[in-house]
Each structure stands twice: as structure tokens, then as C-alpha cells.
Tab-separated table of C-alpha atoms and ligand atoms in Angstrom:
chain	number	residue	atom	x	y	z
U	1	UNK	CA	0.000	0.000	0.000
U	2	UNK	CA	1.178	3.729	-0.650
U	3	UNK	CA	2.624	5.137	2.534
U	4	UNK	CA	1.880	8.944	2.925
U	5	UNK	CA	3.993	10.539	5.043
U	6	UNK	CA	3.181	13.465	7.687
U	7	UNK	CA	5.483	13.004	9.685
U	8	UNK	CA	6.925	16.023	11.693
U	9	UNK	CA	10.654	15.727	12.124
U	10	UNK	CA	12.511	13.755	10.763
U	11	UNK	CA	9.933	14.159	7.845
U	12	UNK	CA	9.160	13.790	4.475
U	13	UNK	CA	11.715	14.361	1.823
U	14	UNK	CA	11.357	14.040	-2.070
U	15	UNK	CA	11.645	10.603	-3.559
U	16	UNK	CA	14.314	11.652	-5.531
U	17	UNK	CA	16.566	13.271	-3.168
U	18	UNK	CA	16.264	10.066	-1.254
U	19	UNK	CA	17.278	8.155	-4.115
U	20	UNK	CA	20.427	10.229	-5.540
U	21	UNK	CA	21.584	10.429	-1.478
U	22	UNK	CA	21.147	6.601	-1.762
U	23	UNK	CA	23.194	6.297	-4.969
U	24	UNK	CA	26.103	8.412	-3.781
U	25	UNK	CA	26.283	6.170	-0.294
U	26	UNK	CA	27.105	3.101	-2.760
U	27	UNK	CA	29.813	4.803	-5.058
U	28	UNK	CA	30.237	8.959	-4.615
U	29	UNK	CA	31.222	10.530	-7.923
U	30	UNK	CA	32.234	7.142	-9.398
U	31	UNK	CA	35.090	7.047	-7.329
U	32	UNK	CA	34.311	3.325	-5.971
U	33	UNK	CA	33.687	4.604	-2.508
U	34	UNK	CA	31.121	5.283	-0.707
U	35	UNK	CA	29.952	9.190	0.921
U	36	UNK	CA	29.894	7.547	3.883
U	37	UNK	CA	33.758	6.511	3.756
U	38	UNK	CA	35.466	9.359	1.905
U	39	UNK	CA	37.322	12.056	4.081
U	40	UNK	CA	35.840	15.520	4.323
U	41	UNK	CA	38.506	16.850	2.791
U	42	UNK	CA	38.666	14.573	-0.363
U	43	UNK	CA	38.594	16.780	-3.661
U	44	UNK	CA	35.102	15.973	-4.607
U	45	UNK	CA	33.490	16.637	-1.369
U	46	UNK	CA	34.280	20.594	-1.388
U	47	UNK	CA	32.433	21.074	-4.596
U	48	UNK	CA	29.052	20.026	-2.238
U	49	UNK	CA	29.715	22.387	0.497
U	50	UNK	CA	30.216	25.186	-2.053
U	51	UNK	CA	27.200	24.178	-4.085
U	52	UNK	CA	24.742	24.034	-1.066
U	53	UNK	CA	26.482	26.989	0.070
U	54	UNK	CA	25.918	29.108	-3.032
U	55	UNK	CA	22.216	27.203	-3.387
U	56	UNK	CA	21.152	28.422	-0.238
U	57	UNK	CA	22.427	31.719	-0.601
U	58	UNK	CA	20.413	32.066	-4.375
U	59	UNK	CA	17.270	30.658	-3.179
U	60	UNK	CA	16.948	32.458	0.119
U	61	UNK	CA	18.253	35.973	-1.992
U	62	UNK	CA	20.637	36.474	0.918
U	63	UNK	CA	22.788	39.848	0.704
U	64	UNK	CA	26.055	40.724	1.253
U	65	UNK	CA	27.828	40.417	4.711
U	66	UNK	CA	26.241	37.220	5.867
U	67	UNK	CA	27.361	33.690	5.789
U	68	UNK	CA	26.228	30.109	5.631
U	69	UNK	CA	27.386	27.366	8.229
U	70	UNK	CA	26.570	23.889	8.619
U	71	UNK	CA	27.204	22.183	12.136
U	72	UNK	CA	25.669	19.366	14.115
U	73	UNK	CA	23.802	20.039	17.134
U	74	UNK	CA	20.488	20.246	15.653
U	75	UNK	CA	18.861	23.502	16.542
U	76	UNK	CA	18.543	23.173	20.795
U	77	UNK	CA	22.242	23.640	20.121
U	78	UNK	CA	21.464	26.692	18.430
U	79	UNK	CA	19.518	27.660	21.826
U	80	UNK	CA	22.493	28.702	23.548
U	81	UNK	CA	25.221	29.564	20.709
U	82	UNK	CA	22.545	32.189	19.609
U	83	UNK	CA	22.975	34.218	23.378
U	84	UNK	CA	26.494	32.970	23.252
U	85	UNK	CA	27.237	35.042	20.449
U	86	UNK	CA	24.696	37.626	19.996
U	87	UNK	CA	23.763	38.300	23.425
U	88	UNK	CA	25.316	41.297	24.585
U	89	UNK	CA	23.607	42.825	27.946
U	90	UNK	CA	20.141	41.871	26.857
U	91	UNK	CA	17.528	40.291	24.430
U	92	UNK	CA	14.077	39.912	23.587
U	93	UNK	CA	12.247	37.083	22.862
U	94	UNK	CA	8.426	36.125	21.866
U	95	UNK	CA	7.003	32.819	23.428
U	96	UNK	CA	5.149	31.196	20.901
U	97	UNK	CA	5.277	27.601	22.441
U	98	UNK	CA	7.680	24.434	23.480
U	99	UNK	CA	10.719	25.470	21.154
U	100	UNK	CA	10.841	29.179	21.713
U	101	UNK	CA	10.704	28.718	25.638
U	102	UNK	CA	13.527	26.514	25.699
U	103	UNK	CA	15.417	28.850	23.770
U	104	UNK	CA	14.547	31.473	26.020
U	105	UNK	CA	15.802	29.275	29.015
U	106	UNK	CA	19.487	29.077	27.681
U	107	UNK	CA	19.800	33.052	26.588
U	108	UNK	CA	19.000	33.350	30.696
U	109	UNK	CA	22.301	32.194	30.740
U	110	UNK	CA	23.909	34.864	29.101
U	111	UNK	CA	22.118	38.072	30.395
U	112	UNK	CA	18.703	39.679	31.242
U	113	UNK	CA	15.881	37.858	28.977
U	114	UNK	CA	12.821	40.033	28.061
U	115	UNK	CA	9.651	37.772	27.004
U	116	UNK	CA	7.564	40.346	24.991
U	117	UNK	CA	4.497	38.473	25.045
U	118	UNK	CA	3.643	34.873	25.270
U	119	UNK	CA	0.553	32.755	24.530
U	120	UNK	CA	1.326	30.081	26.828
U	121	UNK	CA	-1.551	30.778	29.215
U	122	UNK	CA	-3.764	30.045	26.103
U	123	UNK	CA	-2.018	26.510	25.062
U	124	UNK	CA	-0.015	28.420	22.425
U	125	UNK	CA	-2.651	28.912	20.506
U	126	UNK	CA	-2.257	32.028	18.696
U	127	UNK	CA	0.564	34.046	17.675
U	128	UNK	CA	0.640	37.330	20.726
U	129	UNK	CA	-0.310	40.587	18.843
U	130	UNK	CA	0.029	43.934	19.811
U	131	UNK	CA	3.078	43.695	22.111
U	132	UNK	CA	6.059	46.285	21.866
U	133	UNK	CA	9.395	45.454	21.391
U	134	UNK	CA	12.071	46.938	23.767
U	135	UNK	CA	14.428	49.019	22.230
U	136	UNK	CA	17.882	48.258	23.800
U	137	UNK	CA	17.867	45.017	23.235
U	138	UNK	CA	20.412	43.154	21.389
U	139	UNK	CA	18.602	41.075	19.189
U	140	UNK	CA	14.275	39.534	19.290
U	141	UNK	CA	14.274	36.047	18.638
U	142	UNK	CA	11.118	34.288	17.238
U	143	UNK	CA	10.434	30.490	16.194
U	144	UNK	CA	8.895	31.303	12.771
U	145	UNK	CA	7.048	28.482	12.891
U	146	UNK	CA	5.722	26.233	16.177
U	147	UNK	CA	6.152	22.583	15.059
U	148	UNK	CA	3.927	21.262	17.567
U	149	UNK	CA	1.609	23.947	18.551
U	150	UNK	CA	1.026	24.410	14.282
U	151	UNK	CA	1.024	28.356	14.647
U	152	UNK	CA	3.094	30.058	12.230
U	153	UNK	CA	4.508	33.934	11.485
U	154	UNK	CA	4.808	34.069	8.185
U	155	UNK	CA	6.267	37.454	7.680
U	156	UNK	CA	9.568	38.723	8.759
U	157	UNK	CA	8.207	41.023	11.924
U	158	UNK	CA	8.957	45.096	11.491
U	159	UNK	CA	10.091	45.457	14.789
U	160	UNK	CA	13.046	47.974	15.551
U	161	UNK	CA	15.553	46.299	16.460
U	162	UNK	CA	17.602	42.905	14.620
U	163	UNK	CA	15.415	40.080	14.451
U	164	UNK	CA	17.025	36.061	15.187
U	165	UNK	CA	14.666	33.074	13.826
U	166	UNK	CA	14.611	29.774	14.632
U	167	UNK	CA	12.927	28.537	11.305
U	168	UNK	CA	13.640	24.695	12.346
U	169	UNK	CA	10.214	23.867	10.493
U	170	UNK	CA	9.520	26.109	7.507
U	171	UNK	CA	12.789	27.236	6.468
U	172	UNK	CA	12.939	27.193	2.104
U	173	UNK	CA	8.894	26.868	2.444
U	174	UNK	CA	8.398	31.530	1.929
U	175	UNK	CA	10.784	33.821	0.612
U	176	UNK	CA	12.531	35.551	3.507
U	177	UNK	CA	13.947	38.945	3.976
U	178	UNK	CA	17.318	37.860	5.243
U	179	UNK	CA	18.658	41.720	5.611
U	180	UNK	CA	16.361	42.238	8.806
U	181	UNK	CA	18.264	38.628	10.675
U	182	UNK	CA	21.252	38.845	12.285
U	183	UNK	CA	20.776	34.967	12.584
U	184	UNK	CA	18.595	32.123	11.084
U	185	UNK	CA	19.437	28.490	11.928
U	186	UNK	CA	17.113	25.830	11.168
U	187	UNK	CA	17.663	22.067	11.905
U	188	UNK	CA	17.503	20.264	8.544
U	189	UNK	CA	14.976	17.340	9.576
U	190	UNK	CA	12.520	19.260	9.056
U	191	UNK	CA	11.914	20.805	5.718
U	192	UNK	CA	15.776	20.515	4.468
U	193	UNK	CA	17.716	17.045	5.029
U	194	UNK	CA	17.844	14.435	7.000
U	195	UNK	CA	18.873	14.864	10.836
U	196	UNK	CA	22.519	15.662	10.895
U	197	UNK	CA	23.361	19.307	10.075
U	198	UNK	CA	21.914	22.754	10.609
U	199	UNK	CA	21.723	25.404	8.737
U	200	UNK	CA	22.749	28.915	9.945
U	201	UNK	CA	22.830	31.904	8.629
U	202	UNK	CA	24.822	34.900	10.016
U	203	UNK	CA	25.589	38.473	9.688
U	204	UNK	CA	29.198	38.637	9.427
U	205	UNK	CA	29.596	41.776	10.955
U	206	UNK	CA	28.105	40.599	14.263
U	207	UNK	CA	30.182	38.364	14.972
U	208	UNK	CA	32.979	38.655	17.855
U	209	UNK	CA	31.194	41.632	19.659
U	210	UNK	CA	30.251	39.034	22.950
U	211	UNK	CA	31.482	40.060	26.243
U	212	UNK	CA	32.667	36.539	27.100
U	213	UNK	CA	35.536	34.118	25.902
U	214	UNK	CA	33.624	31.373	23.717
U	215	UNK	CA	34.510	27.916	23.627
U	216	UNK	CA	36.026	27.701	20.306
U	217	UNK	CA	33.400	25.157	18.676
U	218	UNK	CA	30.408	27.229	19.936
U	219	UNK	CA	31.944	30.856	18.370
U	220	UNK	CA	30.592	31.019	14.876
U	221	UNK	CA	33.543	32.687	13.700
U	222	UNK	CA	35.595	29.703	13.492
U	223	UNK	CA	32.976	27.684	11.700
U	224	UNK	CA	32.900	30.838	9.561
U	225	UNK	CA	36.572	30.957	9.166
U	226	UNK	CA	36.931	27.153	8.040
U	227	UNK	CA	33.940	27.448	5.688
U	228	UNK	CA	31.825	24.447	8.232
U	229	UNK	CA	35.192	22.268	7.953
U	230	UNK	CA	36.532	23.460	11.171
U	231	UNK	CA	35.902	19.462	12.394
U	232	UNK	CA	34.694	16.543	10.339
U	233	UNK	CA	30.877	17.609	9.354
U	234	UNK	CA	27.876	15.880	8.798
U	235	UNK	CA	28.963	14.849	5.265
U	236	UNK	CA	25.754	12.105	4.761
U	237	UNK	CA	23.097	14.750	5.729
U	238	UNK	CA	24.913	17.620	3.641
U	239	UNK	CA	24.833	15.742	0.660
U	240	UNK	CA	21.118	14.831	0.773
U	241	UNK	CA	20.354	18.711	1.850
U	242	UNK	CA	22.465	19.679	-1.294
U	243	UNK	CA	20.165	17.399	-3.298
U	244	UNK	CA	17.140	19.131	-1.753
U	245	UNK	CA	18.082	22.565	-2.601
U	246	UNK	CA	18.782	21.125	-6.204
U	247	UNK	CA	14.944	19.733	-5.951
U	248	UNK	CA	13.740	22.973	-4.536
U	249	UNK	CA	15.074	25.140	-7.167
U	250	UNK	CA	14.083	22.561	-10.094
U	251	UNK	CA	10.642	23.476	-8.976
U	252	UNK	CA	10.780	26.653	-8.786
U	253	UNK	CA	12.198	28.178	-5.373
U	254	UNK	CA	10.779	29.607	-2.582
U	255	UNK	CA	8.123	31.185	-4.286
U	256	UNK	CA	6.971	28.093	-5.905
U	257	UNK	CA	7.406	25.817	-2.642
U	258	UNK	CA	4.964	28.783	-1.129
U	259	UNK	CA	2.379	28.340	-3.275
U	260	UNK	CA	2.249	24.769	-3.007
U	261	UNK	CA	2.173	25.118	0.681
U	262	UNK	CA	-0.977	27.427	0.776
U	263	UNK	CA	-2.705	24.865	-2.218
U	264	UNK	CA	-2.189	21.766	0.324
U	265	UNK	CA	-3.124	24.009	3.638
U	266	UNK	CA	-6.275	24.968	1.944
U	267	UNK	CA	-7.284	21.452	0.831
U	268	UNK	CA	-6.538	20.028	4.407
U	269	UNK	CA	-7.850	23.072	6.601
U	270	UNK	CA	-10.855	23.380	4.000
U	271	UNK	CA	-11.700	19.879	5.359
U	272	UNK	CA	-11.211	20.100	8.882
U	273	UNK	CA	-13.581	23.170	9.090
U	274	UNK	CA	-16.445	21.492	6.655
U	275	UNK	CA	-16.283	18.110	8.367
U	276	UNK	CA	-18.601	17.575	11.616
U	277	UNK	CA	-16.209	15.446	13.231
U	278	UNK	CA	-13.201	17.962	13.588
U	279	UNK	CA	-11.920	21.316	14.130
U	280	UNK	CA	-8.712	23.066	14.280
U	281	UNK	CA	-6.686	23.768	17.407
U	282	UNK	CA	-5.525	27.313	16.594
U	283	UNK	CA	-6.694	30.745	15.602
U	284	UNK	CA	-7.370	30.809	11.903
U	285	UNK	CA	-5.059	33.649	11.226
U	286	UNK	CA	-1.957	32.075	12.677
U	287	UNK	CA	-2.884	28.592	11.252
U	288	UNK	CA	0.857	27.042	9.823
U	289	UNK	CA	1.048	25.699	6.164
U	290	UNK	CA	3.406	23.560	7.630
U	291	UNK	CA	2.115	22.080	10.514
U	292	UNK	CA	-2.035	21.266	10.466
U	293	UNK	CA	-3.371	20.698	13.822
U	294	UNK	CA	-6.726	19.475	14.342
U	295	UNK	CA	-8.980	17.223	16.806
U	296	UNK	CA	-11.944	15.829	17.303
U	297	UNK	CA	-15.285	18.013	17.701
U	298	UNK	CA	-15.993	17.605	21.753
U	299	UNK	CA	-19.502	15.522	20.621
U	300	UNK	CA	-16.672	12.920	18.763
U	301	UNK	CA	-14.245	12.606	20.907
U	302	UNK	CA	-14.458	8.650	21.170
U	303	UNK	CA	-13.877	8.768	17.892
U	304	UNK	CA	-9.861	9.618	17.974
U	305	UNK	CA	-8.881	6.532	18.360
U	306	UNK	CA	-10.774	4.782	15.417
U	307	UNK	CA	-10.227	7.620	13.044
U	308	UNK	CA	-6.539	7.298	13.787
U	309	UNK	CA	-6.733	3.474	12.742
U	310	UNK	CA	-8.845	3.987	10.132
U	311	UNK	CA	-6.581	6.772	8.522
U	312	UNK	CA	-3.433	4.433	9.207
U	313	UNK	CA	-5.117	1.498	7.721
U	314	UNK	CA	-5.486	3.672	4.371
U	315	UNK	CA	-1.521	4.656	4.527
U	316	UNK	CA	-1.231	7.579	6.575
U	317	UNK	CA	1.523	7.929	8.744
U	318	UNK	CA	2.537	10.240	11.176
U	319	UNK	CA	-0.965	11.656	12.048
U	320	UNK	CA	-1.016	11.812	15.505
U	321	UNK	CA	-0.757	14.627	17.238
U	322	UNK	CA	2.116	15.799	19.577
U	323	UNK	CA	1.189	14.595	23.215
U	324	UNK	CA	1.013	18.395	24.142
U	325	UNK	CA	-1.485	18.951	21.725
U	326	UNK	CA	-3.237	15.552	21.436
U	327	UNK	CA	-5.618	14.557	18.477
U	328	UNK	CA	-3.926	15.125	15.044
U	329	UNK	CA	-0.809	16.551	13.056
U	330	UNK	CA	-0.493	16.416	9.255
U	331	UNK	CA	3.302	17.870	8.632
U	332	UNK	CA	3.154	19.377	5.317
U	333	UNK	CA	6.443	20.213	4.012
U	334	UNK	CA	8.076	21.175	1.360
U	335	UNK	CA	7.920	17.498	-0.386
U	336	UNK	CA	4.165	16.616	1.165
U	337	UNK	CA	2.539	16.007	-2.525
U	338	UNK	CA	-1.460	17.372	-3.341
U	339	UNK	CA	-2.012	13.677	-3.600
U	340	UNK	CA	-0.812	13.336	0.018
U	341	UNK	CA	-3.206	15.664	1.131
U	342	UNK	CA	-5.899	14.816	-0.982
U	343	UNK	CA	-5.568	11.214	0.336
U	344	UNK	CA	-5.936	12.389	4.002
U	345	UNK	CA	-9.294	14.620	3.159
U	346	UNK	CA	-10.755	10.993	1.310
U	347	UNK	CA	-9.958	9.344	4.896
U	348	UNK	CA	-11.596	12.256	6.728
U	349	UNK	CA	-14.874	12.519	4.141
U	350	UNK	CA	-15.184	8.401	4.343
U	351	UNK	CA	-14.831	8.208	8.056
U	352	UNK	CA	-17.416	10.829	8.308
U	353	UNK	CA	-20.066	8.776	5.951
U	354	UNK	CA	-19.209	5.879	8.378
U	355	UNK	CA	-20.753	7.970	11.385
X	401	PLP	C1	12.462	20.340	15.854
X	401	PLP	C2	12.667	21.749	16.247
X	401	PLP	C3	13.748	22.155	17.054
X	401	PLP	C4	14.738	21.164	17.635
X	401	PLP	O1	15.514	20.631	16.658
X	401	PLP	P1	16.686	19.590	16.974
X	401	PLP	O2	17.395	19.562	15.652
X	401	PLP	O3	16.041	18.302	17.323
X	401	PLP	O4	17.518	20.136	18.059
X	401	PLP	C5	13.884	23.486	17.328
X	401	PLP	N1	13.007	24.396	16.850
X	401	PLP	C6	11.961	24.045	16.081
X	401	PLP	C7	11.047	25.095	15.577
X	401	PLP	C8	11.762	22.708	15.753
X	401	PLP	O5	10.718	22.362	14.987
């Protein structure tokens, strides 16, 4: 049976970059060994970093004075390198659910922490409105997109001071204005790769302005300096990124992976809020294209359980919701196909005629 996948991290990737990745592990470049076996620094591998380098930098438009690193970590080790480096005396950030508090926790570590607004009394449910951003502060960080929660800010914020996103989960899914970042990161098992590397993106000319000594593998500089081959890097997950960002522009960038995203959100939102059974779990302004949240209308709720088995039965996978949340999840990334979502709205229109 067809397998669709909505899963939310590690996630869906397209066949294709699956398949290339899979070639290369056999025999890179025709060389007779494998990706997984050659050093780092053979001859052929520097050609990847500089291509995914370059690809990034062309599909995300990203100007002048900023570069692109690839480390291991994921993104909680972004948490505290972010504050490490960028923290100064002071920094904002906006509380939009489990990811954005913990990165909160570890900038507490590095000075005075200003949450402008938070929607955790409300489950995370909506994205806070209305709040003011302190001035002299160093940097606002936001989570551009709450995996679990399924809220989403899908512009970059005017706000006056530099902004820092963690964009983990919809990185490559909306054009971005890079010039207003001092930082993005983004762990690739999202919406880029498989897990392995992150992706961040720095302003040059921030760097080495922190009031502390940093340990020399959490100071961006020298990752900057040794163009991500400061140690041995996640050469696997690079190369199947690289093949992404091939796949990505092949279909037409960011803008094209945007419009995609809003077709399958409306298909699979259009659903939940026509069908009896279901609703969604957050306000419909701050719904995420990426991550669709929904659960069982309060008169249905003894019906989670079968609608879960009946949807797995027909090939979904990945559906349930994140134990914070409960009830469902369909991840729809960048690779999540219209006949993936379709698929899921045919389970949730049959299980309905069952009722
Ligand atoms: C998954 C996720 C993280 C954590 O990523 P790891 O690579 O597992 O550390 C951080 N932020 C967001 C928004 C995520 O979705």
C-alpha cells in the first residue's frame, strides 16, 4: 500500500533526493567509494559544500555580509550559541510555544531575557499581537514556525531592532527577507535534510562583539573561518540537503514551494472546518502551512482513536498529534505532494459517511 507521510521531524523528503543520497552512499562521484567513507577533505566533497552553500544563498536571496554554516547540534544547540554570540547585555524574545521557551531558558544564561508576550496561558494557541518590542535590546528572537503547537509567522516582523529566527520547520517553504536577521538556523529534519546538520545563517559583521571568551566550537567565527570544515561535518546529511536545494530550485524556489504550501493548507484546513467530526486547534489567522493541527469536535471525541486506525489502515503515517497537543498533526512540508493531502481529506470525508 502507498505510505503517505506526515510526519513532523525527521519528515518527508522528495523521492528523488532520497534516491540520488542513496546512490552516492554506494559509489560517490564514481570514485568506488562510498559518501559515507570518503574524508571531508577529499577533492570531490568541497564542490558540495560550495554548491549548497551558493544554493542556499540564491534561493533564500541572501545579501552581502552574511554567511552560511553547517554544524551538528540540531537547533537546541542553536539555543544557547545564539545568546552565546549575539547576546550582549540583553535580548528579547516572543514565546510562541515548546521550542521558543527553551530557547529562552538558555539566553538566561547569558544576560537579562525580556519575554515580549507569550501565549502560553492560552495553550499556544495564537501568535501574541500587539506587544512592543524593547528598544535596547540586542537582538528579538522568534520560532517562525511552532512545530507542535502548528502556529506560524509568516512574515519577517517590522520590529526595531535585529530580528534572530529559529525557522527549524519552515525554512525554504516563503521567501525571507534575510537583511532584517542577524541569525537564522534551522535544523535540517525538518523541511531541508535528514537529521545531521543545521543550517545557519549569520551576519558577518556581528560576529565577535560578545562580552565573554567562547569555547572555540560554539563561536561562529571559526565555523565561519573554516567554511563548516573546522571538524569533520555531517557529510551524509549535507549531501542529501544539497540534493534538496537542487529539488527545490528545479521546482521553482521559494516562491513556488509557497504556493504549493498554501494549495495543500487549503485542501486540508478546508476539510477540517467542513467536516462535523473535527476542528482546528488554533486561531485561523496564525494557522501554519506547515504544521495542520486538528482534533476531534468535543460531541466525537471517542472517535480519535478509530479515526486514527482507520486513517493508518489507508496509509497515513505520522498523524497523531504531539502529546502536548493531542488529536492530530499532518506535517506538510516542502515534499508533502497534493495527492498526500488529498488522500488524508478521502480518509476524513469516508470516516465521516461511516458515522
Ligand atoms: C524540531 C525543532 C527544534 C529542535 O531541533 P533539533 O534539531 O532536534 O535540536 C527546534 N526548533 C523548532 C522550531 C523545531 O521544529
Amino acid at each position: 500500500m502507498k505510505k503517505y507521510n506526515f510526519n513532523a521531524g525527521p519528515s518527508m523528503l522528495p523521492r528523488e533526493v532520497i534516491e540520488n543520497t542513496a546512490k552516492q552512499c554506494l559509489d560517490f562521484n564514481g570514485s568506488g567509494l562510498s559518501l559515507m567513507e570518503i574524508s571531508h577533505r577529499a577533492k570531490d566533497f568541497q564542490p558540495v559544500v560550495d554548491e549548497a552553500v551558493a544554493l542556499v544563498k540564491e534561493l533564500l536571496q541572501i545579501p552581502e555580509g552574511y554567511s552560511v554554516i553547517f554544524l551538528g547540534g540540531g537547533a537546541s544547540l542553536e539555543f544557547c550559541m545564539v545568546p552565546y554570540n549575539f547576546l550582549l547585555t540583553k535580548a528579547a524574545y516572543l514565546n510562541t510555544g515548546t521550542w521558543a521557551k527553551k530557547a529562552m531558558k538558555e539566553a538566561k544564561l547569558f544576560g537579562e531575557v525580556v519575554e515580549v508576550a507569550s501565549s502560553a496561558d492560552a495553550g499556544y494557541t495564537f501568535i501574541p499581537k500587539g506587544w512592543e518590542c524593547p528598544t535596547d535590546v540586542d537582538y528579538l528572537h522568534i520560532t517562525t514556525n511552532n512545530t507542535i503547537y502548528g502556529t506560524e509567522i509568516r512574515t519577517d516582523l517590522d520590529v526595531p531592532v535585529r530580528l534572530i529566527g529559529d525557522m527549524s520547520s519552515d525554512i525554504m517553504s516563503r521567501p525571507v527577507d534575510v537583511s532584517k536577521y542577524d541569525c537564522i538556523y534551522a535544523g535540517a529534519q525538518k523541511n531541508l535534510s535528514m537529521a545531521g546538520v543545521t543550517i545557519v545563517i549569520v551576519k558577518d559583521d556581528k560576529l565577535g562583539k560578545a562580552p565573554r571568551p567562547i569555547p572555540t566550537m560554539l563561536d561562529y567565527r571559526t565555523h565561519v573561518d573554516k567554511g563548516s570544515m573546522f571538524n569533520t561535518p555531517p557529510v551524509v546529511p549535507i549531501y542529501s540537503m544539497l540534493e534538496n536545494l537542487r529539488w527545490i530550485k528545479r521546482n521553482g524556489g521559494v516562491e513556488a514551494m509557497e504556493k504549493l504550501a498554501k494549495q495543500r493548507a487549503e485542501i486540508v484546513y478546508g476539510e477540517i472546518d467542513r467536516n462535523k467530526l473535527f476542528r482546528g486547534t488554533v486561531a485561523e489567522e496564525d494557522r501554519s502551512l506547515m504544521n495542520i493541527c486538528f482534533v476531534m469536535n468535543d460531541e466525537y471525541k471517542e472517535l480519535e482513536k478509530p479515526f486514527f486506525d482507520f486513517a493508518t489502515e489507508r496509509g497515513m503515517v505520522g498523524i497523531k498529534g504531539h502529546r502536548s497537543v493531542g488529536g492530530f498533526r499532518a506535517s506538510c512540508y516542502n515534499a508533502q505532494t497534493i495527492e498526500g493531502v488529498n488522500a488524508l481529506v478521502q480518509a476524513m470525508k469516508d470516516f465521516e459517511k461511516q458515522q
